[in-house]
Coordinates of C-alpha atoms in Angstrom, one line a residue:
X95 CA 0.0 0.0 0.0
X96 CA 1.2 3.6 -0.3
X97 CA 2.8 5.8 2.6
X98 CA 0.8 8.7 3.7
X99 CA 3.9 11.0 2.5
X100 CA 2.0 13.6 0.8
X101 CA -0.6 15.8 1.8
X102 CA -4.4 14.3 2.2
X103 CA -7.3 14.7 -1.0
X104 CA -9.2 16.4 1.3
X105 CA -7.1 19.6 1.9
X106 CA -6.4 19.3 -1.8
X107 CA -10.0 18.9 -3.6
X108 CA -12.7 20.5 -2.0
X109 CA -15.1 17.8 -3.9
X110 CA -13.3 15.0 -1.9
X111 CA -13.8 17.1 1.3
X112 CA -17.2 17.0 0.6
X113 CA -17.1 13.8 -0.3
X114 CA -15.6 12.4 2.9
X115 CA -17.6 14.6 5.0
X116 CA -20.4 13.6 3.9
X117 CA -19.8 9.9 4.2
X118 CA -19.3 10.8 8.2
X119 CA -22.2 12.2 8.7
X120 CA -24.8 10.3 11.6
X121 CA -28.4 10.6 11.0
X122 CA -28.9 10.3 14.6
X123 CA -27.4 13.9 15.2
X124 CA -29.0 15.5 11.7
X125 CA -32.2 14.1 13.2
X126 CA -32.1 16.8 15.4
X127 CA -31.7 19.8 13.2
X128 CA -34.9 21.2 10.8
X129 CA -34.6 21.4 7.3
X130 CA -33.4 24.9 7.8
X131 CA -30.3 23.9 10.0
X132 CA -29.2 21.5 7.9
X133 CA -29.2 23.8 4.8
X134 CA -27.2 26.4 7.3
X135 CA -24.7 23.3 7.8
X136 CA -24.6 22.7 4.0
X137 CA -23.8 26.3 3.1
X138 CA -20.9 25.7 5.5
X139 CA -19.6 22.8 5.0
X140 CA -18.9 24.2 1.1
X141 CA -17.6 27.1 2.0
X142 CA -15.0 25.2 4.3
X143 CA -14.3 22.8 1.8
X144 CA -13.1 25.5 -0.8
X145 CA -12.4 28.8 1.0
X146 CA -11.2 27.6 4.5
X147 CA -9.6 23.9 4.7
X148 CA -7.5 24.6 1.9
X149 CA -5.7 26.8 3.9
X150 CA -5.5 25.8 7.0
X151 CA -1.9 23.6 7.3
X152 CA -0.3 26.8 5.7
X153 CA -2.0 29.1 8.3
X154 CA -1.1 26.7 10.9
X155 CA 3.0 25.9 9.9
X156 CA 3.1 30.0 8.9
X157 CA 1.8 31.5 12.0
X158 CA -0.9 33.4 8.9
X159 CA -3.7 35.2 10.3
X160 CA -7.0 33.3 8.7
X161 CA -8.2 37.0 6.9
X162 CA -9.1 35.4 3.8
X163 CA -10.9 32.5 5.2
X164 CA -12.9 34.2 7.6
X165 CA -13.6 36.8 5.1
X166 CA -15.5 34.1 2.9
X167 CA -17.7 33.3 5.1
X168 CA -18.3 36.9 6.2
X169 CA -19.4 37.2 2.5
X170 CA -21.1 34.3 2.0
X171 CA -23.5 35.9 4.5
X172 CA -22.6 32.8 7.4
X173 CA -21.4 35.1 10.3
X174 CA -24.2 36.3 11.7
X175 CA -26.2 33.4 12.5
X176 CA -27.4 34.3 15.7
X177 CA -28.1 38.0 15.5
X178 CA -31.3 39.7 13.7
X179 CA -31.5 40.9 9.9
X180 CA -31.6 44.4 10.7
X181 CA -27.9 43.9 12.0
X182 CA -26.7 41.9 8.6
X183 CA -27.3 38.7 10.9
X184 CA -29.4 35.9 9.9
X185 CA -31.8 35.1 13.1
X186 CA -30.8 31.3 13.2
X187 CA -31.0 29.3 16.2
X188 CA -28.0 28.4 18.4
X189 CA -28.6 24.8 17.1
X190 CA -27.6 26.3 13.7
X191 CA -24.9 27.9 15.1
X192 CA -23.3 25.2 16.8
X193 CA -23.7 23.3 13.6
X194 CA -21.7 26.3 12.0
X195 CA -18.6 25.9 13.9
X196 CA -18.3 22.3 14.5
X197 CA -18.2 22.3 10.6
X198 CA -15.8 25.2 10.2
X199 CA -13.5 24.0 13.4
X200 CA -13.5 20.3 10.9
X201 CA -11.9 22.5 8.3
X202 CA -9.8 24.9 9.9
X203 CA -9.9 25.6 14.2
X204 CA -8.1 28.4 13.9
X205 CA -10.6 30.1 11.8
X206 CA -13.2 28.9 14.0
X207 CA -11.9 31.0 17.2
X208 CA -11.5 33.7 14.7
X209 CA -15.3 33.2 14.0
X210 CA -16.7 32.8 17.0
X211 CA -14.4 35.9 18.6
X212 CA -16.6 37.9 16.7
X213 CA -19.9 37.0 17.8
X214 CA -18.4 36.7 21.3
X215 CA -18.0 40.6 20.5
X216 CA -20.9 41.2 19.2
X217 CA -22.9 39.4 21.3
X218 CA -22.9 41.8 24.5
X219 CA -23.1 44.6 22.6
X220 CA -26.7 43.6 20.9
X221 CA -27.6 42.1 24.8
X222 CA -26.4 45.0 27.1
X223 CA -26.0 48.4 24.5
X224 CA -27.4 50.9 23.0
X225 CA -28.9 50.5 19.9
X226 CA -27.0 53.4 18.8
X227 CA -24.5 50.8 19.7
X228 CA -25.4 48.2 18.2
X229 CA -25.9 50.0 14.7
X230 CA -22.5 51.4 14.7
X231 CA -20.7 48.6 15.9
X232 CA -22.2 44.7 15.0
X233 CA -22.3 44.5 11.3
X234 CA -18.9 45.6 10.4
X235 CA -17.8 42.8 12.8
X236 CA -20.8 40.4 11.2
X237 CA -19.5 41.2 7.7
X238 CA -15.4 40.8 8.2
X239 CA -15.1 45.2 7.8
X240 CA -13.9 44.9 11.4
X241 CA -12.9 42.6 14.0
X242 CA -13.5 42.6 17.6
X243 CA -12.2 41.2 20.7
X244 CA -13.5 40.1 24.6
X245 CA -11.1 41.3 26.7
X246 CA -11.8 39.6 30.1
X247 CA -8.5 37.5 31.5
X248 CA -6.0 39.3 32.9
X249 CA -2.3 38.5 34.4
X250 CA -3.9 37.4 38.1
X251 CA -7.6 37.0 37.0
X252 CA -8.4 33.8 34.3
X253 CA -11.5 31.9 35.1
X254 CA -11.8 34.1 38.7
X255 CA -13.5 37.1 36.7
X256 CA -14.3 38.8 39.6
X257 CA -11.0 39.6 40.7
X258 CA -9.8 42.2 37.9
X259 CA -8.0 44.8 38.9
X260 CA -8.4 46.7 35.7
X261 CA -9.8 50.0 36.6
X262 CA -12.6 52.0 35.4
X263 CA -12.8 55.5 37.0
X264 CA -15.8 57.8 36.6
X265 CA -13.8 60.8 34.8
X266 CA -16.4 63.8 33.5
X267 CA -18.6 62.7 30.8
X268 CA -17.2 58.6 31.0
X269 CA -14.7 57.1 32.5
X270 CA -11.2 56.2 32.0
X271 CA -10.0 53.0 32.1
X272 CA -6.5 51.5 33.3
X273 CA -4.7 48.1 33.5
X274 CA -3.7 45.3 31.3
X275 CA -5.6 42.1 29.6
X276 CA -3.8 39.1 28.5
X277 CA -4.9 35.7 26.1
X278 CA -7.0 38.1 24.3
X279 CA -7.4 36.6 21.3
X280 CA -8.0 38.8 18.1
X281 CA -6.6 41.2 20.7
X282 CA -3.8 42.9 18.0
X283 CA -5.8 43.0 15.2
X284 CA -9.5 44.1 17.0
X285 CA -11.3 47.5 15.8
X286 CA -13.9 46.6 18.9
X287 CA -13.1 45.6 22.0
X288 CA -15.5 44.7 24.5
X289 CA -13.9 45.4 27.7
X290 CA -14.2 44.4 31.4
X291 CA -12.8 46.6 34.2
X292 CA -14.2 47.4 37.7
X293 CA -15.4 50.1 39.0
X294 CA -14.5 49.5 42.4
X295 CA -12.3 46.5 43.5
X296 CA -13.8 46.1 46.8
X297 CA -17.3 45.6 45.7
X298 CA -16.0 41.7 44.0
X299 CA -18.1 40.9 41.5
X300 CA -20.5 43.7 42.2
X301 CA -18.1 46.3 40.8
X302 CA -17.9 44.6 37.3
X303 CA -18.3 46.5 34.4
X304 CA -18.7 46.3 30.4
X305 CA -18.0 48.6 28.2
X306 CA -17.3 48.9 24.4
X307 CA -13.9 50.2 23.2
X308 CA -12.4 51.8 19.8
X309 CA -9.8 50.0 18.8
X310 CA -7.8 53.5 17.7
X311 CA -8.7 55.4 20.6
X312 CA -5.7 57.2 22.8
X313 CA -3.9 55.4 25.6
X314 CA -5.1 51.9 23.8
X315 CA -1.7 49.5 22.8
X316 CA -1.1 46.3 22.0
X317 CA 1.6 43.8 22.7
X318 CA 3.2 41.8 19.9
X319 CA 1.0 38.7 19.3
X320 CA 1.9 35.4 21.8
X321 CA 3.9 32.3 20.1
X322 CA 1.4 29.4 21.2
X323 CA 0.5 25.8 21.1
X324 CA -2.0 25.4 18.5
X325 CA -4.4 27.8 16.6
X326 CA -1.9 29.5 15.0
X327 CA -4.1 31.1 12.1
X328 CA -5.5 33.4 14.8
X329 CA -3.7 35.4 17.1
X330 CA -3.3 36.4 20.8
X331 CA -2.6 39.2 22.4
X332 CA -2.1 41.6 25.6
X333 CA -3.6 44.6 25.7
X334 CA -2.5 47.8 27.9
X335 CA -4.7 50.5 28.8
X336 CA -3.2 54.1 29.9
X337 CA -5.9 56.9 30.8
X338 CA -8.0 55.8 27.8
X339 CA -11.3 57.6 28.2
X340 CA -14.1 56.1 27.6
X341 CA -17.9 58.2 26.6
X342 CA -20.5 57.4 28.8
X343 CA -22.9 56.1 26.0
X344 CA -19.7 53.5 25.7
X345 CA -21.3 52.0 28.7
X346 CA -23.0 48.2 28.5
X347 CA -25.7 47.8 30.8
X348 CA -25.6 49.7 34.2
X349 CA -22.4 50.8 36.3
X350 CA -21.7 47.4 38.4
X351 CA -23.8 45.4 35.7
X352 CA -20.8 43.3 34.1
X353 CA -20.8 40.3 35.8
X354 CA -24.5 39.4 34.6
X355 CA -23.1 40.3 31.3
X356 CA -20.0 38.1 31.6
X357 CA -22.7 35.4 32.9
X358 CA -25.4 35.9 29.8
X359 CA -22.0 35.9 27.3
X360 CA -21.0 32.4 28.9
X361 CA -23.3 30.7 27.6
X362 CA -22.8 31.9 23.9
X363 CA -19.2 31.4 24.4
X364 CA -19.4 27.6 25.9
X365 CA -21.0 26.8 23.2
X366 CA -18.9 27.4 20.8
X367 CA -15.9 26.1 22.8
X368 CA -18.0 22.8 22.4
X369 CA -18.6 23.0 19.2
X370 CA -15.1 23.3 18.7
X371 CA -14.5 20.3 20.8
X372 CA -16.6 18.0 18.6
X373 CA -15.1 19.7 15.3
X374 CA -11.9 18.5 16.4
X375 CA -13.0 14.8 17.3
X376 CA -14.4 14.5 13.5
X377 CA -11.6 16.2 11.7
X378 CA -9.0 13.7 13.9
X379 CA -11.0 11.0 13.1
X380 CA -11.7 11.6 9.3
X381 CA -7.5 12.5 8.5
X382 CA -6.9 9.2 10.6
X383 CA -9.6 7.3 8.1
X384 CA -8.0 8.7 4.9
X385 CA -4.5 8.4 6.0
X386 CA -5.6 4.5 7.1
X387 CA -7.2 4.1 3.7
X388 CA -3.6 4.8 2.2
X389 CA -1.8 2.5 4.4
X390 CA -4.1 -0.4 4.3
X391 CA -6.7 0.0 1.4
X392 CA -10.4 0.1 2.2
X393 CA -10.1 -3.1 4.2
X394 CA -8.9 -2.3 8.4
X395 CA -6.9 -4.4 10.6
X396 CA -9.4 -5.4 13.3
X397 CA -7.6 -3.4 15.8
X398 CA -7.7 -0.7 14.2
X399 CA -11.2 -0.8 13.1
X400 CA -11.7 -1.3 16.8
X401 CA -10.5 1.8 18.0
X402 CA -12.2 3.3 15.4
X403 CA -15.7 2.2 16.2
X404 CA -14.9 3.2 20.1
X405 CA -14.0 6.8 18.6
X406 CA -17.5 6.9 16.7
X407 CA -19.7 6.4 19.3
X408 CA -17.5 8.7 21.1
X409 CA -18.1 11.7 18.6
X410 CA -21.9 11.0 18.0
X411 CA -22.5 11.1 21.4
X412 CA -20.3 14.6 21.6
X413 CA -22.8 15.7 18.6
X414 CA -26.2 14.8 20.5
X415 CA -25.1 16.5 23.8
X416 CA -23.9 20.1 21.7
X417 CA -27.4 20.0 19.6
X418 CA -29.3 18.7 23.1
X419 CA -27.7 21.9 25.0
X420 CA -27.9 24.3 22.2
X421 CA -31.4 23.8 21.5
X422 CA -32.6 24.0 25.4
X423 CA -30.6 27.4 25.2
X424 CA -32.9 28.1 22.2
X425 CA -36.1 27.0 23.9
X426 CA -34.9 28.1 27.2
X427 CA -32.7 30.8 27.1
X428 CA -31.0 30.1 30.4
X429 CA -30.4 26.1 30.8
X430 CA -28.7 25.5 34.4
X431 CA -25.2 26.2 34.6
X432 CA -24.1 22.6 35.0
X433 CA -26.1 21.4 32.0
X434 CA -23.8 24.2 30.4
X435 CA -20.4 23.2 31.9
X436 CA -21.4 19.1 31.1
X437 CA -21.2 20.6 27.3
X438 CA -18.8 22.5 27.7
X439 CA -16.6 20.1 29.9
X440 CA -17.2 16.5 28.0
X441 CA -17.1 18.1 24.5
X442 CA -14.0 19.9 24.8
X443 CA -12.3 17.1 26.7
X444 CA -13.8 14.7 23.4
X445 CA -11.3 16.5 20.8
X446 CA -8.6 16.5 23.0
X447 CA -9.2 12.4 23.5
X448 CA -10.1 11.7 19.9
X449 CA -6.7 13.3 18.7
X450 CA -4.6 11.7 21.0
X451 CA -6.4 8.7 19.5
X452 CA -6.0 9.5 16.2
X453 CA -2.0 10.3 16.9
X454 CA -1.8 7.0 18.7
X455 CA -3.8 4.8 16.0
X456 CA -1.2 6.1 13.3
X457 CA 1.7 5.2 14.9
X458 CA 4.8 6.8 13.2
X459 CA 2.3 8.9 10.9
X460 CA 0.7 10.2 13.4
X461 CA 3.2 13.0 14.1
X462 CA 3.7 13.9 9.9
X463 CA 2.1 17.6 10.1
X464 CA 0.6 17.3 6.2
X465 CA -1.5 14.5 7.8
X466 CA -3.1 17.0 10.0
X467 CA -3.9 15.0 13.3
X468 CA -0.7 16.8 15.2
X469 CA -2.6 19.7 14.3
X470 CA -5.8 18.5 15.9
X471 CA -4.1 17.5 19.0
X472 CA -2.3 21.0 19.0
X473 CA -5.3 23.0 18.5
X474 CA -7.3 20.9 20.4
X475 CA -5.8 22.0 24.0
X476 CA -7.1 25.4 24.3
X477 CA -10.7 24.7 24.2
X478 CA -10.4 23.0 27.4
X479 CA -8.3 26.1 28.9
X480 CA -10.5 28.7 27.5
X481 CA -14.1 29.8 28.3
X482 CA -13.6 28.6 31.8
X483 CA -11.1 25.8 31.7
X484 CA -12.8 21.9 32.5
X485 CA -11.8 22.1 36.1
X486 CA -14.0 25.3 36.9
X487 CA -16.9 23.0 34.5
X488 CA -16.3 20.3 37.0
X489 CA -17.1 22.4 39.7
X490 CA -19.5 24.4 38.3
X491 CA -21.4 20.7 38.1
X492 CA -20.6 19.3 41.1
X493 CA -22.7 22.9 42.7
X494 CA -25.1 22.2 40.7
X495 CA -25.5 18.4 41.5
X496 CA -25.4 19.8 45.1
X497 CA -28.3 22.5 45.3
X498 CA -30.1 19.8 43.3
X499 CA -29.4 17.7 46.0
X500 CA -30.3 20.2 48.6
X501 CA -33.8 20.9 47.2
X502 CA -34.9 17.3 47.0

């Protein structure tokens, strides 16, 4: 049989991509999308398979920002999903949304964070802002004109949000902010940033507060973008505030209001961090399947197959917990916290498994970059760090598990 040596059909013909792809796909999980999620998959998937996966490995051994793939999807009308017309969004579900980056995190992760970054941006903005806001600032980050950026995590405050020390001060007409962000990601490149500083550091969480920031205002810098891990289409950043003032009608929600903000965003966020999480899984899978299919023709050792079957089940079962969540967030709007963190917490924890599999199943091959599963296992690390990392999730479920018990 031939040695995987050269780079896989499906980052070279987007019609094998599709091709593949499609041969994955479980009709347990598409049972659980309507006909218009599906076509919102389908517009996706295409897009990925000709815009998007073809460069990912060049993004990823470069260090490229994904502009260009991100900006066809931006055109192809696909960034919006979750947000209304009237602000160049779409008005799909969070089902369809999910669906959205699970396909485009298949293709490329790294233009997934990119894509989801800018909803995370635009998100609080259409929640907690004006809609003089919301008109000025949401479609240029919906249709790739700008790009935005959530600046929460700080040197000494990661998952503990309520212990930034980045200050806000009431200054005149607004206030003016001070302090430092780190991990921002998008943070060199963002037009918008969506910024979260207190008010008063005694008051905890009390003293949170969200505002929206011009990228090319005053006293705004950036340091140079952080070498990482994985995702290295899309960039990271610190960012450095010095007496930047801030307008008053910059203001999300009420003085003190941020942490219900932070809290409304999470959910948004988690789920695309899932997403992620199962995007991975397939894509680690799928390279291992087509580099197998090289090796050993259509017909697996047993052992193989094995593992193969194990890692299946494995990913359909990370595919009905996403769509299961997402769509209670759709019916519900506010599913409990550990429901949130199970998603977040088992889907996240799935990629990173499935590419250690995929790494493992492959033997020797496993580590050749053009095969791509290095890159899975690479990229796959951060989703369990970011967006609360899977220890806070376990806690966050084992409180809820608790006051569950408590009111029995």
């Amino acid at each position: 049989m031939n040695t995987p040596t050269a780079p896989l059909d499906i980052d070279r013909d987007p019609e094998a991509y599709l091709a593949w792809h499609r041969a994955i796909d479980e009709s347990a999980a598409d049972a659980l999308l309507s006909q218009r999620e599906l076509a919102v998959r389908a517009a996706v998937r295409d897009v990925v398979a000709h815009e998007v996966a073809p460069r990912a490995a060049a993004a990823d051994r470069d260090h490229v920002f994904v502009h260009e793939s991100y900006q066809a999807l931006a055109k192809a009308g696909l960034a919006g999903l979750i947000f209304p017309e009237n602000l160049s969004g779409t008005g799909d579900t969070n089902v369809a949304y999910a669906a959205a980056v699970e396909e485009i995190t298949a293709g490329c992760a790294a233009t997934s964070l990119v894509y989801m970054t800018q909803m995370h941006a635009a998100y609080p903005i259409m929640t907690a802002g004006s809609d003089e806001l919301a008109e000025r600032y949401i479609p240029g980050l919906l249709t790739g004109t700008t790009y935005g950026a959530l600046a929460i995590t700080e040197p000494n405050a990661g998952s503990d949000v309520s212990s930034l020390r980045t200050v806000a001060t009431s200054y005149g007409n607004g206030y003016r902010l001070n302090g430092a962000k780190t991990f921002i990601t998008t943070g060199d490149k963002a037009d918008v940033i969506i910024c979260f500083a207190t008010i008063d550091r005694s008051r905890g969480r009390d003293g949170i507060t969200a505002f929206v920031l011009d990228g090319r205002w005053p006293g705004l810098s950036r340091g140079t973008p952080l070498s990482k891990l994985g995702m290295n289409g899309s960039s990271t950043a610190e960012l450095f505030f010095d007496d930047v003032d801030i307008p008053l009608d910059h203001l999300l929600g009420e003085p003190g209001g941020g942490w219900s903000i932070v809290m409304n965003s999470v959910t948004k966020s988690r789920i695309s961090a899932a997403a992620q999480g199962v995007g991975i899984a397939r894509a680690a899978y799928l390279r291992t399947l087509c580099a197998l299919k090289r090796l050993h023709g259509p017909r697996l050792p047993d052992e193989t197959a094995f593992a193969l079957a194990t890692l299946r089940g494995q990913i359909l079962q990370g595919r009905l917990l996403l769509f299961g969540v997402a769509r209670q967030v759709d019916l519900a709007g506010a599913p409990p916290v550990g429901q949130i963190g199970i998603m977040k917490q088992s889907c996240t924890d799935l990629g990173w498994h499935a590419a250690r599999e995929a790494v493992r199943i492959l033997g020797p091959y496993g580590d050749l970059a053009h095969l791509g599963v290095e890159r899975c296992l690479r990229d796959a690390k951060v989703t369990q760090i970011y967006d609360g990392t899977n220890e806070v999730q376990r806690m966050l479920i084992a409180r809820d598990t608790a006051q569950a018990v408590k009111e029995l």
